[in-house]
CSV table of C-alpha atoms and ligand atoms in Angstrom, one decimal:
chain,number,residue,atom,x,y,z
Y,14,UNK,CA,-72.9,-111.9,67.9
Y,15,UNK,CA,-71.7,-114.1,65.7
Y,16,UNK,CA,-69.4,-113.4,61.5
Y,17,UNK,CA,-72.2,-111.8,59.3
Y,18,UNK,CA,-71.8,-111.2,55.4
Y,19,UNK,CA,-72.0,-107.6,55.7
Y,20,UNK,CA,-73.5,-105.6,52.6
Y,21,UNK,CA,-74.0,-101.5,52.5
Y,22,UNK,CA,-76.9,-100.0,53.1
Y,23,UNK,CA,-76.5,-96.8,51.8
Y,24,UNK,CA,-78.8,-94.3,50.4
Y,25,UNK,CA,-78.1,-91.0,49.4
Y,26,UNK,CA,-76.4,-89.3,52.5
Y,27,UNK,CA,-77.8,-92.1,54.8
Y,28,UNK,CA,-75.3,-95.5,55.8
Y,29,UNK,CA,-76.8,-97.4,58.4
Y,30,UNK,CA,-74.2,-100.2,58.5
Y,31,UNK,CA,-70.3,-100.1,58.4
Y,32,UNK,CA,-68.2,-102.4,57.5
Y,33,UNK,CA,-65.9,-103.6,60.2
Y,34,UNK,CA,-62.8,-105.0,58.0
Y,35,UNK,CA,-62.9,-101.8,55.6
Y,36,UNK,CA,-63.4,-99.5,58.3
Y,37,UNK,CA,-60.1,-101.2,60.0
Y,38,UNK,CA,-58.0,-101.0,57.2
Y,39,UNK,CA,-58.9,-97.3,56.5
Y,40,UNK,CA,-57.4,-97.2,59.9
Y,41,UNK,CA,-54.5,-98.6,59.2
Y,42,UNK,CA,-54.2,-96.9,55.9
Y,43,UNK,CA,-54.2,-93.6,57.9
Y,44,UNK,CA,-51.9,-94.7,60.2
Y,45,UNK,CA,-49.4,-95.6,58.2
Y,46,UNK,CA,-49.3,-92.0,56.2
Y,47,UNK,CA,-48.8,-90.2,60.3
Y,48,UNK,CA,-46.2,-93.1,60.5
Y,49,UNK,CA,-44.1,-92.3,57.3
Y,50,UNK,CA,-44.6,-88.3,57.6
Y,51,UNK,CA,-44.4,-87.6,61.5
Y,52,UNK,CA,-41.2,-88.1,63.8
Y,53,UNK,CA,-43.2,-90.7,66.0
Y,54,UNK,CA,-42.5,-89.0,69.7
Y,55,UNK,CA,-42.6,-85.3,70.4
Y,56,UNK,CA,-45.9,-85.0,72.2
Y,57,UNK,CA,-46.8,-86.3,75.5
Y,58,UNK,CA,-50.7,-86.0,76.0
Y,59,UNK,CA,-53.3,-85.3,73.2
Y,60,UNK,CA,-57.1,-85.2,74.0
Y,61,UNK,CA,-59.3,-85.0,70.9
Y,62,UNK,CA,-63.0,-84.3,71.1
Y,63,UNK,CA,-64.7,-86.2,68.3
Y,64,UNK,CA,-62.4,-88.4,67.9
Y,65,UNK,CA,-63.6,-91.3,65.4
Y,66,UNK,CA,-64.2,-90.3,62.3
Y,67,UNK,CA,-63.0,-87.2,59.7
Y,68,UNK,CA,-60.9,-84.5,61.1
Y,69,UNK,CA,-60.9,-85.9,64.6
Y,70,UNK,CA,-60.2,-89.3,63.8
Y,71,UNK,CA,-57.0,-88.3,61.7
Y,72,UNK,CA,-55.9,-86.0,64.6
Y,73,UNK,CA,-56.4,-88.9,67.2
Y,74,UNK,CA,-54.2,-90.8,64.8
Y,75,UNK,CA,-51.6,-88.0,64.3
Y,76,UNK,CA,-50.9,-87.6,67.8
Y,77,UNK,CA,-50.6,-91.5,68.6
Y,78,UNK,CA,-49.0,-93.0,65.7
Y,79,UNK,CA,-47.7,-89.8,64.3
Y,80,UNK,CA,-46.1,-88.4,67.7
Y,81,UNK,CA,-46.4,-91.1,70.1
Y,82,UNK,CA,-49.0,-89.2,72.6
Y,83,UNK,CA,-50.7,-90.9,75.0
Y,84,UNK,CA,-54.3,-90.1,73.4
Y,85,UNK,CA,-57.8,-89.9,74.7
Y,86,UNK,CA,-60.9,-89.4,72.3
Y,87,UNK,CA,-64.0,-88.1,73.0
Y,88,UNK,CA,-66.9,-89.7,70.4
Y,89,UNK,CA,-70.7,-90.5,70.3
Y,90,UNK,CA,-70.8,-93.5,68.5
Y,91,UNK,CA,-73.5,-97.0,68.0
Y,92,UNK,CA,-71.7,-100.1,69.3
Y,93,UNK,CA,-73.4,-103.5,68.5
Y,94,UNK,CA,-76.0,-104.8,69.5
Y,95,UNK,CA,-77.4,-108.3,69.4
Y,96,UNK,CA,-79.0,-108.1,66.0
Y,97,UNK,CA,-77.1,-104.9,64.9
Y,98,UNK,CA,-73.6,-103.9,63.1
Y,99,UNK,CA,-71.6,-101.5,65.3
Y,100,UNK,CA,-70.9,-97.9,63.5
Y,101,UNK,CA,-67.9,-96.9,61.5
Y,102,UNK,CA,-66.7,-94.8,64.1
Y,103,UNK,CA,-67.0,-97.1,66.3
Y,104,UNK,CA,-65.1,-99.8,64.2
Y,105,UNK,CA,-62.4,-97.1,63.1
Y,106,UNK,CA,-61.3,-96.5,67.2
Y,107,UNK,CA,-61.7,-100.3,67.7
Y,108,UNK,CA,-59.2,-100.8,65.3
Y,109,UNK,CA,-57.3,-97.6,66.4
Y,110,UNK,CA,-57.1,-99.2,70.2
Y,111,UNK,CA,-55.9,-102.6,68.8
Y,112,UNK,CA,-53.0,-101.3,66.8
Y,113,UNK,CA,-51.8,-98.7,69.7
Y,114,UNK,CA,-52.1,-102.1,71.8
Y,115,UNK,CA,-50.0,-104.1,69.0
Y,116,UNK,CA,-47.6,-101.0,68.7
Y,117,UNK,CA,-47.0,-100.3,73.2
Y,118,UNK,CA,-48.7,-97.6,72.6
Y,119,UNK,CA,-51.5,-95.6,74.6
Y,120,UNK,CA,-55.0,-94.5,73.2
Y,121,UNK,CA,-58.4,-94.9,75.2
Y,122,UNK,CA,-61.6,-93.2,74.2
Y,123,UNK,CA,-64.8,-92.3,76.3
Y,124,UNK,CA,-67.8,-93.1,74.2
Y,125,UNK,CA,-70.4,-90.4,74.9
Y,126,UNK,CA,-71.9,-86.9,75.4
Y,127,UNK,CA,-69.3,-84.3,74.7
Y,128,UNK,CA,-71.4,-81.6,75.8
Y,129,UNK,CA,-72.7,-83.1,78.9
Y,130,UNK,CA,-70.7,-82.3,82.2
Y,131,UNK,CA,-70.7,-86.1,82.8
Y,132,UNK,CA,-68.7,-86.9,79.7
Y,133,UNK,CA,-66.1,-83.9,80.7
Y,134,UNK,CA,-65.7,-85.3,84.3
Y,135,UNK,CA,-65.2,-89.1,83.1
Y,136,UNK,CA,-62.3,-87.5,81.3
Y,137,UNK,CA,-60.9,-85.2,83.6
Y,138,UNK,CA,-60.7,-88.7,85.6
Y,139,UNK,CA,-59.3,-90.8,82.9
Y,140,UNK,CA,-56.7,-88.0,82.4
Y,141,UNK,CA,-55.7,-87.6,85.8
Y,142,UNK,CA,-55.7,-91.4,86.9
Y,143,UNK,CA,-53.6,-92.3,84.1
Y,144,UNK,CA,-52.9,-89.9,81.2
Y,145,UNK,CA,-51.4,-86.5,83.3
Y,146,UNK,CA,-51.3,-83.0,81.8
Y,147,UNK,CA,-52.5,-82.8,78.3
Y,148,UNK,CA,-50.3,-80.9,75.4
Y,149,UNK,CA,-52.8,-80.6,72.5
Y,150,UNK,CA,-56.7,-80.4,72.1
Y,151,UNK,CA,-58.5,-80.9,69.0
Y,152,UNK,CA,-61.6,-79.8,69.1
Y,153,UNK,CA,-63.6,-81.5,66.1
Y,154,UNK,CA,-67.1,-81.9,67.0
Y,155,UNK,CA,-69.5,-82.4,64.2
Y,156,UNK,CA,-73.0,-83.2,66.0
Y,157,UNK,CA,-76.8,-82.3,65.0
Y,158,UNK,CA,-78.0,-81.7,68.4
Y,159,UNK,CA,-77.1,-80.5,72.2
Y,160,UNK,CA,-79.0,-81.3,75.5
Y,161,UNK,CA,-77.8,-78.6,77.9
Y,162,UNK,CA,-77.5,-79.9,81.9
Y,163,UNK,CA,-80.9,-78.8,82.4
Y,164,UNK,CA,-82.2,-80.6,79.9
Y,165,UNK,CA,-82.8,-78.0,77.2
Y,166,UNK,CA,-81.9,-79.6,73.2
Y,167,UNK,CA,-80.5,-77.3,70.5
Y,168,UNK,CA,-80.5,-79.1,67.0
Y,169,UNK,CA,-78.4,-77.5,64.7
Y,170,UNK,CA,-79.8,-76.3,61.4
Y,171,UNK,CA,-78.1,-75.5,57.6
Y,172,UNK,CA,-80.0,-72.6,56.1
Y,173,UNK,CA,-78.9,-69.1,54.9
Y,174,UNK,CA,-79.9,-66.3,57.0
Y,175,UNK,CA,-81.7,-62.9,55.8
Y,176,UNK,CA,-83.7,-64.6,52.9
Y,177,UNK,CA,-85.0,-67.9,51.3
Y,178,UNK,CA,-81.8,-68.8,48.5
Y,179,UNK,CA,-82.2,-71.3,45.5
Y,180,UNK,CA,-79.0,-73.3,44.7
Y,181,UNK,CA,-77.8,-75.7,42.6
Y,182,UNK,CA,-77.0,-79.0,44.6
Y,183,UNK,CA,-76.4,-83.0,43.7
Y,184,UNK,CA,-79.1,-85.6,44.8
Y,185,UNK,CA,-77.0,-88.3,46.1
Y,186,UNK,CA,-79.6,-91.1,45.0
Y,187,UNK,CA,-80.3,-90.6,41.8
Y,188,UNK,CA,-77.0,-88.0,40.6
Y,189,UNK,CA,-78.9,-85.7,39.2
Y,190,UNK,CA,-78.5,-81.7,39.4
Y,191,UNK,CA,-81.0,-80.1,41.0
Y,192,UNK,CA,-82.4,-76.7,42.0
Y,193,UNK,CA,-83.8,-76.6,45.5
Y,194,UNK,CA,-84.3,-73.4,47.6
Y,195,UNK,CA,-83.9,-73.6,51.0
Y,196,UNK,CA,-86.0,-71.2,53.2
Y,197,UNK,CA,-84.1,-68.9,55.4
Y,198,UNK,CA,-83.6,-69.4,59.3
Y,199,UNK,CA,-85.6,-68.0,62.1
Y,200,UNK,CA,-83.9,-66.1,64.8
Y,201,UNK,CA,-84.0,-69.7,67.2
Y,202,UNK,CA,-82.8,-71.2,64.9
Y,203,UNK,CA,-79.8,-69.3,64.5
Y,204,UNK,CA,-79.2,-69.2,68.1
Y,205,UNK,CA,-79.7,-73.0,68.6
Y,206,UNK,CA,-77.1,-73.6,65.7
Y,207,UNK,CA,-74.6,-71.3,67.1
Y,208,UNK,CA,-75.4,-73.4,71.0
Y,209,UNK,CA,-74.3,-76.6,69.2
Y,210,UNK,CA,-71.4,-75.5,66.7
Y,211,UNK,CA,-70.3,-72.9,68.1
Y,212,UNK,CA,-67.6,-72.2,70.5
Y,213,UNK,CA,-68.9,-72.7,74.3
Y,214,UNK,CA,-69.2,-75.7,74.3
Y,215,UNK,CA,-64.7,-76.0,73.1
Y,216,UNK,CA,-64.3,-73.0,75.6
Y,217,UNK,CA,-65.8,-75.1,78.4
Y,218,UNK,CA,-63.8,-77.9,77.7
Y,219,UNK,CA,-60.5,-75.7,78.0
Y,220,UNK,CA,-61.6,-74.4,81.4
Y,221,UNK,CA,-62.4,-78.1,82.3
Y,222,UNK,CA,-58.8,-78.5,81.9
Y,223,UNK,CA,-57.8,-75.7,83.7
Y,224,UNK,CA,-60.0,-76.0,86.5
Y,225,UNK,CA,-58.5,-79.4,87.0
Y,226,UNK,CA,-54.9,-78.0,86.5
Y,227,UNK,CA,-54.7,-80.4,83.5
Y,228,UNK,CA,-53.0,-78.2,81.0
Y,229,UNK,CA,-49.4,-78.4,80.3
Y,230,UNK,CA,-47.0,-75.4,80.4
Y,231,UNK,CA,-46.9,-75.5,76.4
Y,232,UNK,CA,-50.6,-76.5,76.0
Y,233,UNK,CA,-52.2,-75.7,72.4
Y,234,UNK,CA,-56.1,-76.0,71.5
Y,235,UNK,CA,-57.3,-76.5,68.1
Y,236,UNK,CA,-61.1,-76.0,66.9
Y,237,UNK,CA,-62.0,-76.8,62.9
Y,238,UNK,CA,-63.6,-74.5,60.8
Y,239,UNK,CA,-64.6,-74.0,56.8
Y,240,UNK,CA,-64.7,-71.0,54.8
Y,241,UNK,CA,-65.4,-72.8,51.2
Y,242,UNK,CA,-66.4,-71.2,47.6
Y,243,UNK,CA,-68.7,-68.7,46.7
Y,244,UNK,CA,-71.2,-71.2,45.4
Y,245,UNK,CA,-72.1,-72.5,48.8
Y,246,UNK,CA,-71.4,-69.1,50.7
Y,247,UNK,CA,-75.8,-68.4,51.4
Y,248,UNK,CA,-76.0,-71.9,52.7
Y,249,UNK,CA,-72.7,-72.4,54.6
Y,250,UNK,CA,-70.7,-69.7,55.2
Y,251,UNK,CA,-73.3,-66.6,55.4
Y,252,UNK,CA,-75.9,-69.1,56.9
Y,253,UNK,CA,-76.5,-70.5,60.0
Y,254,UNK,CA,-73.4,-72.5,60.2
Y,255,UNK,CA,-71.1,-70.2,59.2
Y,256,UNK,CA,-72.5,-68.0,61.9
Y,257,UNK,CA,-71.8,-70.7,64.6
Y,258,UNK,CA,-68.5,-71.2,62.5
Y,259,UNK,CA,-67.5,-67.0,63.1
Y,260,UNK,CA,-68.3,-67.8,66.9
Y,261,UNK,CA,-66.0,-70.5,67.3
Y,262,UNK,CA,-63.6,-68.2,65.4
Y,263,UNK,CA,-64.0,-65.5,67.8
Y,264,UNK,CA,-63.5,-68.0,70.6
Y,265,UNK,CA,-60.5,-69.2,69.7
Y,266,UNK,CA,-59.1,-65.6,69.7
Y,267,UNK,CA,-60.7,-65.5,73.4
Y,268,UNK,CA,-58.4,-68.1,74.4
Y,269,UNK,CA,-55.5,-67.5,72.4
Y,270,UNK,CA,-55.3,-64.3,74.5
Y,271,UNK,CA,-56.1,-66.3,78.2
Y,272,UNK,CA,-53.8,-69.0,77.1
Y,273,UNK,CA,-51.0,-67.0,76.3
Y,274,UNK,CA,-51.0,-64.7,79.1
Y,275,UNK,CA,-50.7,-67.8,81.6
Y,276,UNK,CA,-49.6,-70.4,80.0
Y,277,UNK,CA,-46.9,-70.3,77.2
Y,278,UNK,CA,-49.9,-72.0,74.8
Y,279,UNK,CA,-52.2,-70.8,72.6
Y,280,UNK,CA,-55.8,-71.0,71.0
Y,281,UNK,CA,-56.8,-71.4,67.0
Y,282,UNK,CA,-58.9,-72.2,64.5
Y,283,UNK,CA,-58.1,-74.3,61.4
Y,284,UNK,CA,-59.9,-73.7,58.4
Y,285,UNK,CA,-59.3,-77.5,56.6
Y,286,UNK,CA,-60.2,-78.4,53.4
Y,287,UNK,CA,-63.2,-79.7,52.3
Y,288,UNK,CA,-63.6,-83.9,52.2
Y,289,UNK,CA,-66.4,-86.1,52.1
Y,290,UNK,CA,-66.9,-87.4,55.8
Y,291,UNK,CA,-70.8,-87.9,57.2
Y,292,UNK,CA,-70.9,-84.2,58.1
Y,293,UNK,CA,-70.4,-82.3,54.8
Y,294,UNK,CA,-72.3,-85.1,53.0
Y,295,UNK,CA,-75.2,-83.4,55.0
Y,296,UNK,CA,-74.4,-80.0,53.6
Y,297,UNK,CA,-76.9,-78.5,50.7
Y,298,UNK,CA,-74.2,-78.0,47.4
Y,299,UNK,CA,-71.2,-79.1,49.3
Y,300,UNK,CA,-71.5,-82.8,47.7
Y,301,UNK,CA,-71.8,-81.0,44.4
Y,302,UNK,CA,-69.1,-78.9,45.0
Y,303,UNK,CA,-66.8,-81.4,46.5
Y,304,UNK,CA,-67.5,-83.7,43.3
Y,305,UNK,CA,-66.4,-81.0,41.1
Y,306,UNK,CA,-63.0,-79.9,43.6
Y,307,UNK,CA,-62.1,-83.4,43.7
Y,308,UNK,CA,-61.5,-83.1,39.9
Y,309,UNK,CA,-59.8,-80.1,39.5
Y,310,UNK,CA,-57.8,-80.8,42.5
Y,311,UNK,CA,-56.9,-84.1,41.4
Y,312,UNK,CA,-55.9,-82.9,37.6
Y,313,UNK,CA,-53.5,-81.1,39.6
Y,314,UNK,CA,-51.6,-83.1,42.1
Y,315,UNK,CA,-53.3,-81.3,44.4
Y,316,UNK,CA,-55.6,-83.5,46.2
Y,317,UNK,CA,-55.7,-84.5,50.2
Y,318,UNK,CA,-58.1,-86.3,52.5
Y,319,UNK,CA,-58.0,-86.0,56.3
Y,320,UNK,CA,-55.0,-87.6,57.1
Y,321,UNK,CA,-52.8,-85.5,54.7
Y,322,UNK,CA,-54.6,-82.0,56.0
Y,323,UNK,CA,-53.6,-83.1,59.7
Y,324,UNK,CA,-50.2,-84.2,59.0
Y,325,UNK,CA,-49.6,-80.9,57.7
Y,326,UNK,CA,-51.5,-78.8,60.2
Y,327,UNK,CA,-49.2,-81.1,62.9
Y,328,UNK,CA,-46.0,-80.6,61.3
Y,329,UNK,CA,-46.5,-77.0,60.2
Y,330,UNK,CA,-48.3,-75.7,62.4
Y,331,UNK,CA,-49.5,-77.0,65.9
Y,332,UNK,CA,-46.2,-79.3,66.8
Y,333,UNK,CA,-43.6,-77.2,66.2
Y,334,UNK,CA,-41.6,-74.6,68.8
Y,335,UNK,CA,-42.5,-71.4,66.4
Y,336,UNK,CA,-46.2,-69.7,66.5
Y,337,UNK,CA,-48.3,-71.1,63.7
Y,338,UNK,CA,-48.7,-69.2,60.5
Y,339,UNK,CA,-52.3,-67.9,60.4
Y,340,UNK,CA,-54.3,-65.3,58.2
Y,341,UNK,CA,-54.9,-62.0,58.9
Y,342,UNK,CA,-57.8,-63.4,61.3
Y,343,UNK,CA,-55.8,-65.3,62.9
Y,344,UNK,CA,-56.8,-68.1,61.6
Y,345,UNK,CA,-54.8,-71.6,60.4
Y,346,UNK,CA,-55.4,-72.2,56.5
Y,347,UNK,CA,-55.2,-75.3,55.7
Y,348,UNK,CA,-57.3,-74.8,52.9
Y,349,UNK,CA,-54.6,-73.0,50.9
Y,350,UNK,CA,-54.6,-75.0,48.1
Y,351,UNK,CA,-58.3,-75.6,47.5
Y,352,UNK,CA,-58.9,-71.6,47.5
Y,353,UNK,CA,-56.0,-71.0,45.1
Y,354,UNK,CA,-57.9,-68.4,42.8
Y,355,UNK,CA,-57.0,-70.8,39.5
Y,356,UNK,CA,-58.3,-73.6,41.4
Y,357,UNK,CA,-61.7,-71.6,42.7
Y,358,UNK,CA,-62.0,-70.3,38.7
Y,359,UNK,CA,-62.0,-73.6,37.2
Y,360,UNK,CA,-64.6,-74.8,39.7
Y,361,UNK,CA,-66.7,-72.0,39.1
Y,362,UNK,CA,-67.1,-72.2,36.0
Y,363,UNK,CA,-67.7,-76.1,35.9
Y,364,UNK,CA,-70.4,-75.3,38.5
Y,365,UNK,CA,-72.1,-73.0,36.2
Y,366,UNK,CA,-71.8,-75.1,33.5
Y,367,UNK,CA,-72.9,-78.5,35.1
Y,368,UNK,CA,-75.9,-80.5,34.3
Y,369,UNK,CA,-77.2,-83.7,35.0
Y,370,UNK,CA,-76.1,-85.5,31.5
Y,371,UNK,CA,-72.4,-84.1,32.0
Y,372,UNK,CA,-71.7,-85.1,36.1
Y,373,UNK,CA,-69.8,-87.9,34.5
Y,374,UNK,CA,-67.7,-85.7,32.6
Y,375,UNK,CA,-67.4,-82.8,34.5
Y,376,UNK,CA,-67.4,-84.2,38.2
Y,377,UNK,CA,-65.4,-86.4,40.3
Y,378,UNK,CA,-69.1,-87.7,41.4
Y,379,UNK,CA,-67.0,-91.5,41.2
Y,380,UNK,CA,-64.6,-90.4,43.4
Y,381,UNK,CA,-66.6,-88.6,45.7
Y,382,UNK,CA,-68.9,-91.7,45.6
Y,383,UNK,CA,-66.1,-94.4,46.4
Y,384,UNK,CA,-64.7,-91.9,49.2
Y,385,UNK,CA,-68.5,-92.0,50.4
Y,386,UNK,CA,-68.7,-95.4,50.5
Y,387,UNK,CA,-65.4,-96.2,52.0
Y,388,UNK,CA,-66.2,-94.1,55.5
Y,389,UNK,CA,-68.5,-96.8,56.1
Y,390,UNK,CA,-65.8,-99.5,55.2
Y,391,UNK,CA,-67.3,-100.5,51.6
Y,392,UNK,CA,-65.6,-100.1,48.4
Y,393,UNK,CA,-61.8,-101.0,50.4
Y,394,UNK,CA,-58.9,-103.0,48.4
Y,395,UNK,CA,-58.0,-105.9,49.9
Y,396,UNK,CA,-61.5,-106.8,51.6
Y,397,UNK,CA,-63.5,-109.9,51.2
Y,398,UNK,CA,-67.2,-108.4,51.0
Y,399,UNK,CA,-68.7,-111.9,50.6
Y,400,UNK,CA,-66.7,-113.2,53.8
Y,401,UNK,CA,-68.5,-113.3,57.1
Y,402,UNK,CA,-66.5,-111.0,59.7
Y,403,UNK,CA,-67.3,-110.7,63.5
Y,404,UNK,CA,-69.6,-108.1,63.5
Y,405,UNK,CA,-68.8,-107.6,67.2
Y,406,UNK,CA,-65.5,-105.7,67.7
Y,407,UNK,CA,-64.7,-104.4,71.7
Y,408,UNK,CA,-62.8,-101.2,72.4
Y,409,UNK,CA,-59.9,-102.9,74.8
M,9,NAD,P1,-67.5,-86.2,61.2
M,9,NAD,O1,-69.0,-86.3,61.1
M,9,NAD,O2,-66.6,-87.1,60.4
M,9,NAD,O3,-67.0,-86.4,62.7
M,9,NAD,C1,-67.7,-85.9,63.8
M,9,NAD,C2,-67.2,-86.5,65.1
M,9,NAD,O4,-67.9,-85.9,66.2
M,9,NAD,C3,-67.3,-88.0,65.3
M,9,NAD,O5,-66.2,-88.5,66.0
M,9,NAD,C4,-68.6,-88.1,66.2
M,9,NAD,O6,-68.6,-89.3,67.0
M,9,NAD,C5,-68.4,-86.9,67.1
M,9,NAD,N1,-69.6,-86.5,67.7
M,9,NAD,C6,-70.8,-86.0,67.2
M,9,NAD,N2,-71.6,-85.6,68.2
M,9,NAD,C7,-71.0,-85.9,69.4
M,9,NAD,C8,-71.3,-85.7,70.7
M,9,NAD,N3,-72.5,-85.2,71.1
M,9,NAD,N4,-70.4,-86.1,71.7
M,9,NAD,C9,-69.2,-86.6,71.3
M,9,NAD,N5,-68.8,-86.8,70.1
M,9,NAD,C10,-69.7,-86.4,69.1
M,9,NAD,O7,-67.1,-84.7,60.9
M,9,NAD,P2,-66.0,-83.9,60.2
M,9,NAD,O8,-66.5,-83.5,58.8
M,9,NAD,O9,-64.7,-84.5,60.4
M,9,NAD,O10,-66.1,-82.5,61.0
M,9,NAD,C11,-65.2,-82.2,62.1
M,9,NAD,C12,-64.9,-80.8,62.2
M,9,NAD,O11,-64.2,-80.4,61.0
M,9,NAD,C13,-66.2,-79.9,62.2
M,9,NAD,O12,-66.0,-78.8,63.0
M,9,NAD,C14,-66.3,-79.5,60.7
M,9,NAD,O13,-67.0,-78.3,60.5
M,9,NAD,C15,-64.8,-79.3,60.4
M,9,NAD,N6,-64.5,-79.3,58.9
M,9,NAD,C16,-65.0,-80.3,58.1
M,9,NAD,C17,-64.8,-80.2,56.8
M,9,NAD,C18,-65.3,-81.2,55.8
M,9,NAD,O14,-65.2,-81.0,54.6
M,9,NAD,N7,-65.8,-82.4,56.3
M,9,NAD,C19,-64.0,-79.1,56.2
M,9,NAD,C20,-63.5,-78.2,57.1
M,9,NAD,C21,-63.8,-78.3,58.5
């Protein structure tokens, strides 16, 4: 494929291109935070699941650049094709490989399934051919569907449970506010979100390992979670994901207890911060919400993306020789400072008050826009938009 002019197409939650220069330099942009804030050795193998974009993507980043681990990522991602752009992801671990390579470092990914059993067996090979016991696994899956082995799908659904529940949310094509009500889930469908976000799938990864007698003396496990405000609770944290989200917390207290009896490791869950990456955008009232914590956040000084929130849950938390500080249900809080009650009362009351002709006055909706934009490589100092690039980028 030959240098293309590459323009977004973007429409409301929906990218269906990515920009392979803006993508590399957010990339680089991240690396170069784990690079100033991290000592740059201390880990030896790090496996992350989900590995290319959001969450995952900074923890890949942490543990290469940040602690000089040998890393292996697990993603799902669209390379190109002969008429078609690669995705962002794919463009982010492009770049990822290419800077490990520049840098005599080590970081290999396995483009694919996650849940299938072919996936974890390519990387219990990868691991043991060249990679060894592994220290730390993220666990940051974000995916809409699951085929089990016998071919049975799951597909993930966002809906409160118990009844139908009106709320006030942002359309992302035309900004304005909007009331939509959301009709509450049946039984399956609780059942098939909780299959696909849930724990098993992290808790079969871990035994994976084991089973292989791939986990380290020391080895730690992380799985993501999110709690958020009271605004979104019937949609996310009382509905179906937040269900799937209390399984996956429950798991991690499974495993803490396995993990510590054998090993000298342990299991948790980290409840991050909420950030625009392709998953939240999806969420009903998160993009409103996000546009207003963006604002308050940022009046304050109190702002972080990905990279920031993993450098912290690294340094704090996961890579250090004490037990990480959790709440009382056991979990990791990394979203301390967005649930501040000062910060969760200002936001609150902006979200009552909040109507389409004030979003520019009351929101970050720019800022959540530009962040939008820029996951897909648009909107990035420094880069040419009206320059052809190679559209065609190779994982080496
Ligand atoms: P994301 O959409 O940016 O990333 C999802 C990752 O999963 C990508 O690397 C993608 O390639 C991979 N993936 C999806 N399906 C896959 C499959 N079948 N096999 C292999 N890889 C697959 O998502 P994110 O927002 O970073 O979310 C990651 C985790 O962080 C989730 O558990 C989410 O709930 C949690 N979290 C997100 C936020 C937020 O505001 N975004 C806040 C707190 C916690």
């Amino acid at each position: 494929m030959s240098a293309q002019v590459v323009k977004p197409r973007i429409r409301g939650f929906i990218a269906t291109n990515a920009h392979p220069d803006g993508c590399a330099a957010n990339v680089r942009a991240q690396v170069e935070v784990a690079q100033a804030s991290l000592p740059g050795t201390g880990i030896d193998n790090v496996l992350v699941i989900g590995s290319s974009t959001g969450y995952g993507l900074s923890s890949a980043i942490c543990g290469c650049f940040g602690y000089g681990a040998s890393t292996l990522g697990v993603c799902f991602e669209r390379p190109s094709t002969e008429d078609k752009g690669a995705s962002a992801g794919w463009y982010n671990v492009a770049e990822a490989h290419r800077l490990a390579r520049e840098q005599g470092r080590s970081f290999e990914t396995i483009n694919g399934d996650a849940f299938s059993e072919e996936i974890k067996q390519q990387a219990v090979d990868a691991l043991k051919a060249r990679f060894g016991k592994i220290d730390l696994l993220v666990y940051s899956l974000a995916a809409p569907r699951r085929q089990g082995a016998d071919g049975t799908v799951w597909n993930s659904v966002l809906k409160p449970i118990g009844s139908s529940h009106s709320a006030k949310t942002i359309n992302l094509r035309s900004g304005a506010i909007e009331e939509r009500t959301f009709d509450q889930a049946t039984d399956q469908e609780i059942a098939d979100t909780l299959m696909v976000m849930g724990g098993e799938d992290w808790a079969d990864w871990v035994e994976t390992l084991r089973d292989n007698d791939l986990l380290a003396d020391s080895f730690r496990t992380v799985a993501y979670s999110y709690i958020g405000p009271q605004a979104t609770q019937a949609i996310y944290r009382f509905g179906t994901i937040g269900h799937a989200k209390e399984h996956l917390e429950a798991t991690a207290q499974t495993l803490n207890e396995r993990l510590s009896a054998d090993l000298r490791g342990g299991a948790w869950v980290s409840v991050n911060k909420a950030v625009v990456t392709q998953a939240s955008a999806a969420i009903p009232g998160v993009p409103l919400y996000i546009g207003i914590l963006f604002k308050v956040m940022k009046e304050r000084g109190l702002h972080e993306g990905t990279i920031e929130q993993i450098v912290r849950l690294y340094r704090d938390h996961l890579i250090s020789d004490g037990v990480p500080a959790t709440d009382d249900g056991g979990r990791i809080r990394l979203d301390d400072l967005e649930m501040t009650p000062e910060v969760q009362a200002t936001v609150d009351g902006i979200w009552n008050e909040v109507t389409t002709e004030r979003v520019g006055e009351l929101l970050d909706y720019e800022g959540y826009q530009r962040d939008f934009r820029q996951i897909f490589g648009f909107d990035v100092n420094g880069i040419d938009y009206d320059a052809p690039t190679e559209v065609h980028r190779e994982l080496s």
